[in-house]
PDB file of C-alpha atoms in Angstrom:
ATOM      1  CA  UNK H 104      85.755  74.853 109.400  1.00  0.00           C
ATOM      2  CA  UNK H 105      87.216  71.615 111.177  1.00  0.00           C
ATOM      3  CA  UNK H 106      85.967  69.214 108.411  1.00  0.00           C
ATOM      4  CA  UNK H 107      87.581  67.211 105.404  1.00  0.00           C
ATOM      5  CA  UNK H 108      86.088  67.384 102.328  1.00  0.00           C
ATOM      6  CA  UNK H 109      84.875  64.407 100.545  1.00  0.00           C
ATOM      7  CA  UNK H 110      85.085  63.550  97.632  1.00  0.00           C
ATOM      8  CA  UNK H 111      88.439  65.115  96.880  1.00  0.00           C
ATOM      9  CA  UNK H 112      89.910  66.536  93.810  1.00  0.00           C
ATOM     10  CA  UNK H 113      92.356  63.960  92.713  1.00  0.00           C
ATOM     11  CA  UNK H 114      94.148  66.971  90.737  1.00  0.00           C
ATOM     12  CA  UNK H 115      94.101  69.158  93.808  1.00  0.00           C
ATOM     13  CA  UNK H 116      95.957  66.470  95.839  1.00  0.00           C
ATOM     14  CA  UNK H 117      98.699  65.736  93.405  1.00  0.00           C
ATOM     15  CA  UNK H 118      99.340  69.362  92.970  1.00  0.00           C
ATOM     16  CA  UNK H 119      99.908  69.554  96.413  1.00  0.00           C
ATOM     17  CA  UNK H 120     101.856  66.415  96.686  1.00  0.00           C
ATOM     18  CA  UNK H 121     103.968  67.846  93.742  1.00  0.00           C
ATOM     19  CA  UNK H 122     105.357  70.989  96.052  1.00  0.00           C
ATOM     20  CA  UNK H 123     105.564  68.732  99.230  1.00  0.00           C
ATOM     21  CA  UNK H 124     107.990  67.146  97.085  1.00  0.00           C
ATOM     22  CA  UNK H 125     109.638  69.150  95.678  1.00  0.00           C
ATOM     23  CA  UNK H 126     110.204  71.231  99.496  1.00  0.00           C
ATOM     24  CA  UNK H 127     111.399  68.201 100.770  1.00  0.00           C
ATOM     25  CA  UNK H 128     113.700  68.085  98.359  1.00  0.00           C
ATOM     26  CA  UNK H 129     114.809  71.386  98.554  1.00  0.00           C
ATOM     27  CA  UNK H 130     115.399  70.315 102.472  1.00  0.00           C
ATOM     28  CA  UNK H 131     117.697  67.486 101.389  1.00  0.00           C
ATOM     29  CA  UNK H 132     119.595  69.730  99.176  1.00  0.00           C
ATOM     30  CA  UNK H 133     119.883  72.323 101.308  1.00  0.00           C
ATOM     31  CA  UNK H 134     119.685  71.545 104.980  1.00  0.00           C
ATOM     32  CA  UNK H 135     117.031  74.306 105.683  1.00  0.00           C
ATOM     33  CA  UNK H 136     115.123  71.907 107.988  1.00  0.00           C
ATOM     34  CA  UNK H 137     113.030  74.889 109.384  1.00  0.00           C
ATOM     35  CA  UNK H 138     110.901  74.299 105.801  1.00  0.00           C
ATOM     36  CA  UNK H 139     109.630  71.295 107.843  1.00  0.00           C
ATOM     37  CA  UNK H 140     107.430  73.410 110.242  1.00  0.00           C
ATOM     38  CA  UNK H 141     106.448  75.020 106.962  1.00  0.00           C
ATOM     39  CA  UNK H 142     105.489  71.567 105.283  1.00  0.00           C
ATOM     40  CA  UNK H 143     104.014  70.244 109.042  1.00  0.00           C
ATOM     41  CA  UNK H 144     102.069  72.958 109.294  1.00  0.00           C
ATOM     42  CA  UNK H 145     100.244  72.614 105.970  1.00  0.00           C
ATOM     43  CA  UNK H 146      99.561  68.718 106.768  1.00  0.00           C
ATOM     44  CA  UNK H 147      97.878  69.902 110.020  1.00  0.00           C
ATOM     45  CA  UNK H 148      96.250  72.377 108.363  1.00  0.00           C
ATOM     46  CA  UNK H 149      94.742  69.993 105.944  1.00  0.00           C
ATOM     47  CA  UNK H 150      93.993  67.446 108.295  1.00  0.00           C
ATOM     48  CA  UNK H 151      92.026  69.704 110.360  1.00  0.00           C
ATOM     49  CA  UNK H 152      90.582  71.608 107.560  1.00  0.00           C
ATOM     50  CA  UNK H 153      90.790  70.526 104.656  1.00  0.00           C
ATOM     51  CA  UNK H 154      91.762  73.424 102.299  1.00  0.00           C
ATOM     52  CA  UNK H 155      90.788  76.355 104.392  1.00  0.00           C
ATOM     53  CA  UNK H 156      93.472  77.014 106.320  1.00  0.00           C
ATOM     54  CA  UNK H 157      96.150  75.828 104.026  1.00  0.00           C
ATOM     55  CA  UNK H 158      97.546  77.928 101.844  1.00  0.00           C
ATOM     56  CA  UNK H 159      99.057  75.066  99.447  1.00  0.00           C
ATOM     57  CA  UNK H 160      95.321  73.625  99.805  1.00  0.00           C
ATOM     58  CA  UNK H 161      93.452  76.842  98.595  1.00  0.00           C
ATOM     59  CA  UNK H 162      95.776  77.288  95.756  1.00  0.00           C
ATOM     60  CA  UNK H 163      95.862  73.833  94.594  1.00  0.00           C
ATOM     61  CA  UNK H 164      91.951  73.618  94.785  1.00  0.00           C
ATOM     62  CA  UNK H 165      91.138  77.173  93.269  1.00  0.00           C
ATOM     63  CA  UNK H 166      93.677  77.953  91.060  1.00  0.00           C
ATOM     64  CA  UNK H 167      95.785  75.398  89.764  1.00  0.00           C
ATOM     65  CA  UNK H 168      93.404  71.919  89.783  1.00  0.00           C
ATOM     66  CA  UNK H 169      90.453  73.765  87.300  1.00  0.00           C
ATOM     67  CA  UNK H 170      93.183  74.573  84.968  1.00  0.00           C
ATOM     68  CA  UNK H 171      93.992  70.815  84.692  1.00  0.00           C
ATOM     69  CA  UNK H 172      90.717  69.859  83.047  1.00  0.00           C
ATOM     70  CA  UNK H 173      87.871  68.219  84.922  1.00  0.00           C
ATOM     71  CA  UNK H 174      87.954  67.184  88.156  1.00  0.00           C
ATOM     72  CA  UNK H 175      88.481  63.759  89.211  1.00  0.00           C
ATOM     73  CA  UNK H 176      86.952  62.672  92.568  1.00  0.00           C
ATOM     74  CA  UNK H 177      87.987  60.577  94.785  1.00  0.00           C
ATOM     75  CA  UNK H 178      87.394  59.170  98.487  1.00  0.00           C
ATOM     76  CA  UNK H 179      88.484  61.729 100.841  1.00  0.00           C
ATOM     77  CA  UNK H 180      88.615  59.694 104.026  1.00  0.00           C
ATOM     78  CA  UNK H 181      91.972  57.787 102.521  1.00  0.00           C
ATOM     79  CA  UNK H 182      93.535  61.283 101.922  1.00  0.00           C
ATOM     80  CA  UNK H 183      92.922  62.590 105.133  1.00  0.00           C
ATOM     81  CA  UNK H 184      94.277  59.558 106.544  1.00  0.00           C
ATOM     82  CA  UNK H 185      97.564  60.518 104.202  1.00  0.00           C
ATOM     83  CA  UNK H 186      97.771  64.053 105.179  1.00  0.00           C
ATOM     84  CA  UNK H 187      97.700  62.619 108.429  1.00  0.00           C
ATOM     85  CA  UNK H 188     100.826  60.575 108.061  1.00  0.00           C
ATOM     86  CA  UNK H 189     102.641  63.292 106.215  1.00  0.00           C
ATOM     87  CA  UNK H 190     101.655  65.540 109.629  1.00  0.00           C
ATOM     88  CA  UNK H 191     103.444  63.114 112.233  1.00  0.00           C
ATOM     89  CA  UNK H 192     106.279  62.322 109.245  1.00  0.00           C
ATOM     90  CA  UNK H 193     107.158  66.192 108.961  1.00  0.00           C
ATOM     91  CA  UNK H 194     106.801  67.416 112.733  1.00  0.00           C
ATOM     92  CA  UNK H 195     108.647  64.465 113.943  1.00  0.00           C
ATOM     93  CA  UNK H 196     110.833  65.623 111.269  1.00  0.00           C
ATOM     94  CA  UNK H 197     111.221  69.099 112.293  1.00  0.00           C
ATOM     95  CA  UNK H 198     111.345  68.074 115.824  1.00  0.00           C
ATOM     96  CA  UNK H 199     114.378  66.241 115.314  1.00  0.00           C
ATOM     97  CA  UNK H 200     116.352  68.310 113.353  1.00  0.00           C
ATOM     98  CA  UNK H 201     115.387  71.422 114.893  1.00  0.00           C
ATOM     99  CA  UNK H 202     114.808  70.641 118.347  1.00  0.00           C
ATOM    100  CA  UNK H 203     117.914  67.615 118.864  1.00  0.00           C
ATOM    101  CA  UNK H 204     120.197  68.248 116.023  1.00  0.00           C
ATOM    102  CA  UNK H 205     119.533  64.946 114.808  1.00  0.00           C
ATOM    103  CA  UNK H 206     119.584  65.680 110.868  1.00  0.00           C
ATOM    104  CA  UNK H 207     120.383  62.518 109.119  1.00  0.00           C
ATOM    105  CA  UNK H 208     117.022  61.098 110.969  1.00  0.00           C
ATOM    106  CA  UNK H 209     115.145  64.299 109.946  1.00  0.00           C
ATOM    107  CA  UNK H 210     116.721  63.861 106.564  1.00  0.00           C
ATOM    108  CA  UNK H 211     115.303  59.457 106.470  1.00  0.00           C
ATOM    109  CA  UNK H 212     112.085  61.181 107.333  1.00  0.00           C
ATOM    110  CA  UNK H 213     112.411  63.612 104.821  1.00  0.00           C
ATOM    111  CA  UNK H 214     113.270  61.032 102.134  1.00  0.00           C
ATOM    112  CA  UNK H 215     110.152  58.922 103.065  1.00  0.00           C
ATOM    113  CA  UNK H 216     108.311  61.945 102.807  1.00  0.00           C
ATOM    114  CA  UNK H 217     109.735  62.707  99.201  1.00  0.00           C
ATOM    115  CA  UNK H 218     109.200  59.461  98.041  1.00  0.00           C
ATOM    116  CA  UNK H 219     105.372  59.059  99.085  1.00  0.00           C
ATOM    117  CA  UNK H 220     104.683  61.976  97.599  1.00  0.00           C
ATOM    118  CA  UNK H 221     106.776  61.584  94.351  1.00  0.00           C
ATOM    119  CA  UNK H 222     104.633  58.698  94.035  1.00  0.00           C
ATOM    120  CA  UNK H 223     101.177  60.368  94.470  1.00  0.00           C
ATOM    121  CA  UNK H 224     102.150  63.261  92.562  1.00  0.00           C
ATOM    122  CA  UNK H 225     103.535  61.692  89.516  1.00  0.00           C
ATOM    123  CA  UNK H 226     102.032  58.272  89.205  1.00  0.00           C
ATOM    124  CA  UNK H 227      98.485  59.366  91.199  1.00  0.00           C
ATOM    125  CA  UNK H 228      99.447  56.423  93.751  1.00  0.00           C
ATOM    126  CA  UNK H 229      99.022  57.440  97.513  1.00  0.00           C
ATOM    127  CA  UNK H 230     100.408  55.327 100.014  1.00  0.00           C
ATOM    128  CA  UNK H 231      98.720  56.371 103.057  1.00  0.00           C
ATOM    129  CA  UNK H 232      95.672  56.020 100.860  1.00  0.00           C
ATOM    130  CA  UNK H 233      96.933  52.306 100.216  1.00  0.00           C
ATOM    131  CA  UNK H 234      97.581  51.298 103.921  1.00  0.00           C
ATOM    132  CA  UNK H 235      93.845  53.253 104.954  1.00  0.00           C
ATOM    133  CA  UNK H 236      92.761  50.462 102.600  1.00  0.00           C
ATOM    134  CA  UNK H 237      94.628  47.693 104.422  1.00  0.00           C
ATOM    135  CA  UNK H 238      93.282  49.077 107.603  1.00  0.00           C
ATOM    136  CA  UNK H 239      89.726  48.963 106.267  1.00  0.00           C
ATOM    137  CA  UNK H 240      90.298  45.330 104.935  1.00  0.00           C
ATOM    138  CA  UNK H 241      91.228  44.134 108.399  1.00  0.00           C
ATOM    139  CA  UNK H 242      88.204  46.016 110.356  1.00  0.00           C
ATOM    140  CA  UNK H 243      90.497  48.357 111.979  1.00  0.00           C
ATOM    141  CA  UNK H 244      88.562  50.862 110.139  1.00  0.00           C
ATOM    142  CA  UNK H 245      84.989  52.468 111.925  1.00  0.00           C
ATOM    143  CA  UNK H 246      82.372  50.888 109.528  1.00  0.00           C
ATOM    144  CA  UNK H 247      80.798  54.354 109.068  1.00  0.00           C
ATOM    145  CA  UNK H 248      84.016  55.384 107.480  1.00  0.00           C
ATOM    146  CA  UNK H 249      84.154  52.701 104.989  1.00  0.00           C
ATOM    147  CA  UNK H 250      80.727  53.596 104.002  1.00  0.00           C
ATOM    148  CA  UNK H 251      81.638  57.426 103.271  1.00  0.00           C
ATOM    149  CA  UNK H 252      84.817  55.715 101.360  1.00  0.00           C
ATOM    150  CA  UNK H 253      82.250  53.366  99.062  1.00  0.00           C
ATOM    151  CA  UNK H 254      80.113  55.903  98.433  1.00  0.00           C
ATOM    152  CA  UNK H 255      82.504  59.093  97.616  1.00  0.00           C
ATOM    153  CA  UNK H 256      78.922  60.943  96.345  1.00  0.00           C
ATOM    154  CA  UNK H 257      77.256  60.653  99.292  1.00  0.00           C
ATOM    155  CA  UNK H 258      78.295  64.103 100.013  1.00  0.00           C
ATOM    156  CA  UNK H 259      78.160  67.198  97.171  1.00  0.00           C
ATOM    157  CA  UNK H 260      82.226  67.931  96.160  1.00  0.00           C
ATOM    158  CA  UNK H 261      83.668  70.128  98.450  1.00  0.00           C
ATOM    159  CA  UNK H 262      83.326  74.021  97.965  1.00  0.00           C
ATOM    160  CA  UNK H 263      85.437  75.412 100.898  1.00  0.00           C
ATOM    161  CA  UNK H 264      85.985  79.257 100.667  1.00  0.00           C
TER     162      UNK H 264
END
């Protein structure tokens, strides 16, 4: 159950990019900052777990990525490391807003949130994937990680239930 699966469906991920977005827009717009334990929950649930305990996961990889054509696999250690950021992004968030009153820094959190995954969504371009690369450039990286990265079919694709 606690386990990430690698490779990843590229199609899966930017569908669920796509709603992160568009919540955290819906936050900006709206000021309903309790969405953020919604979204924070759903990065900790994929970090954890991959799909299995996220709802948004489960849906993206069952129902909505196989009606978007093949899949296309990628590296899942990078977008683990991603849902990762989008975790500490979205409960520091929701800690803020909720817990101090401090919107308009919930809100630059929010908007750093929207953009990154904007970006993955639309253009397939994942930041946190891009700095887990700079991190792996400069060692910080364990090697055994960087192997599972270089060799995304060392592993059969993931078929969480």
């Amino acid at each position: 159950m606690f386990s990430f699966p690698n490779p990843v469906n590229e199609k899966a991920a930017r569908v669920v990019a796509g709603v992160v977005a568009i919540t955290g827009v819906v936050v900006l717009l709206t000021g309903w900052h309790w969405l953020l334990v919604l979204l924070a929950y759903g990065f900790w649930a994929r970090v954890l777990t991959g799909p299995t305990l996220s709802p948004l996961g489960r849906l993206a990889m069952r129902v909505v990525a196989p009606r978007l054509g093949a899949p296309k696999y990628v590296a899942g250690p990078p977008k683990r490391f991603a849902q990762g950021i989008g975790a500490a992004l979205t409960s520091v968030a929701a800690v803020l807003a909720l817990g101090f009153g401090l919107d308009t820094a919930a809100d630059v959190l929010t908007g750093m949130l929207v953009v990154a995954a904007t970006l993955e969504s639309v253009f397939a371009l994942c930041l946190g994937c891009r700095i887990f690369a700079a991190l792996m450039s400069a060692g910080l990286i364990p090697e055994e990680t960087c192997e599972r990265c270089a060799d995304i079919w060392a592993q059969p694709p993931a078929t969480q239930s």
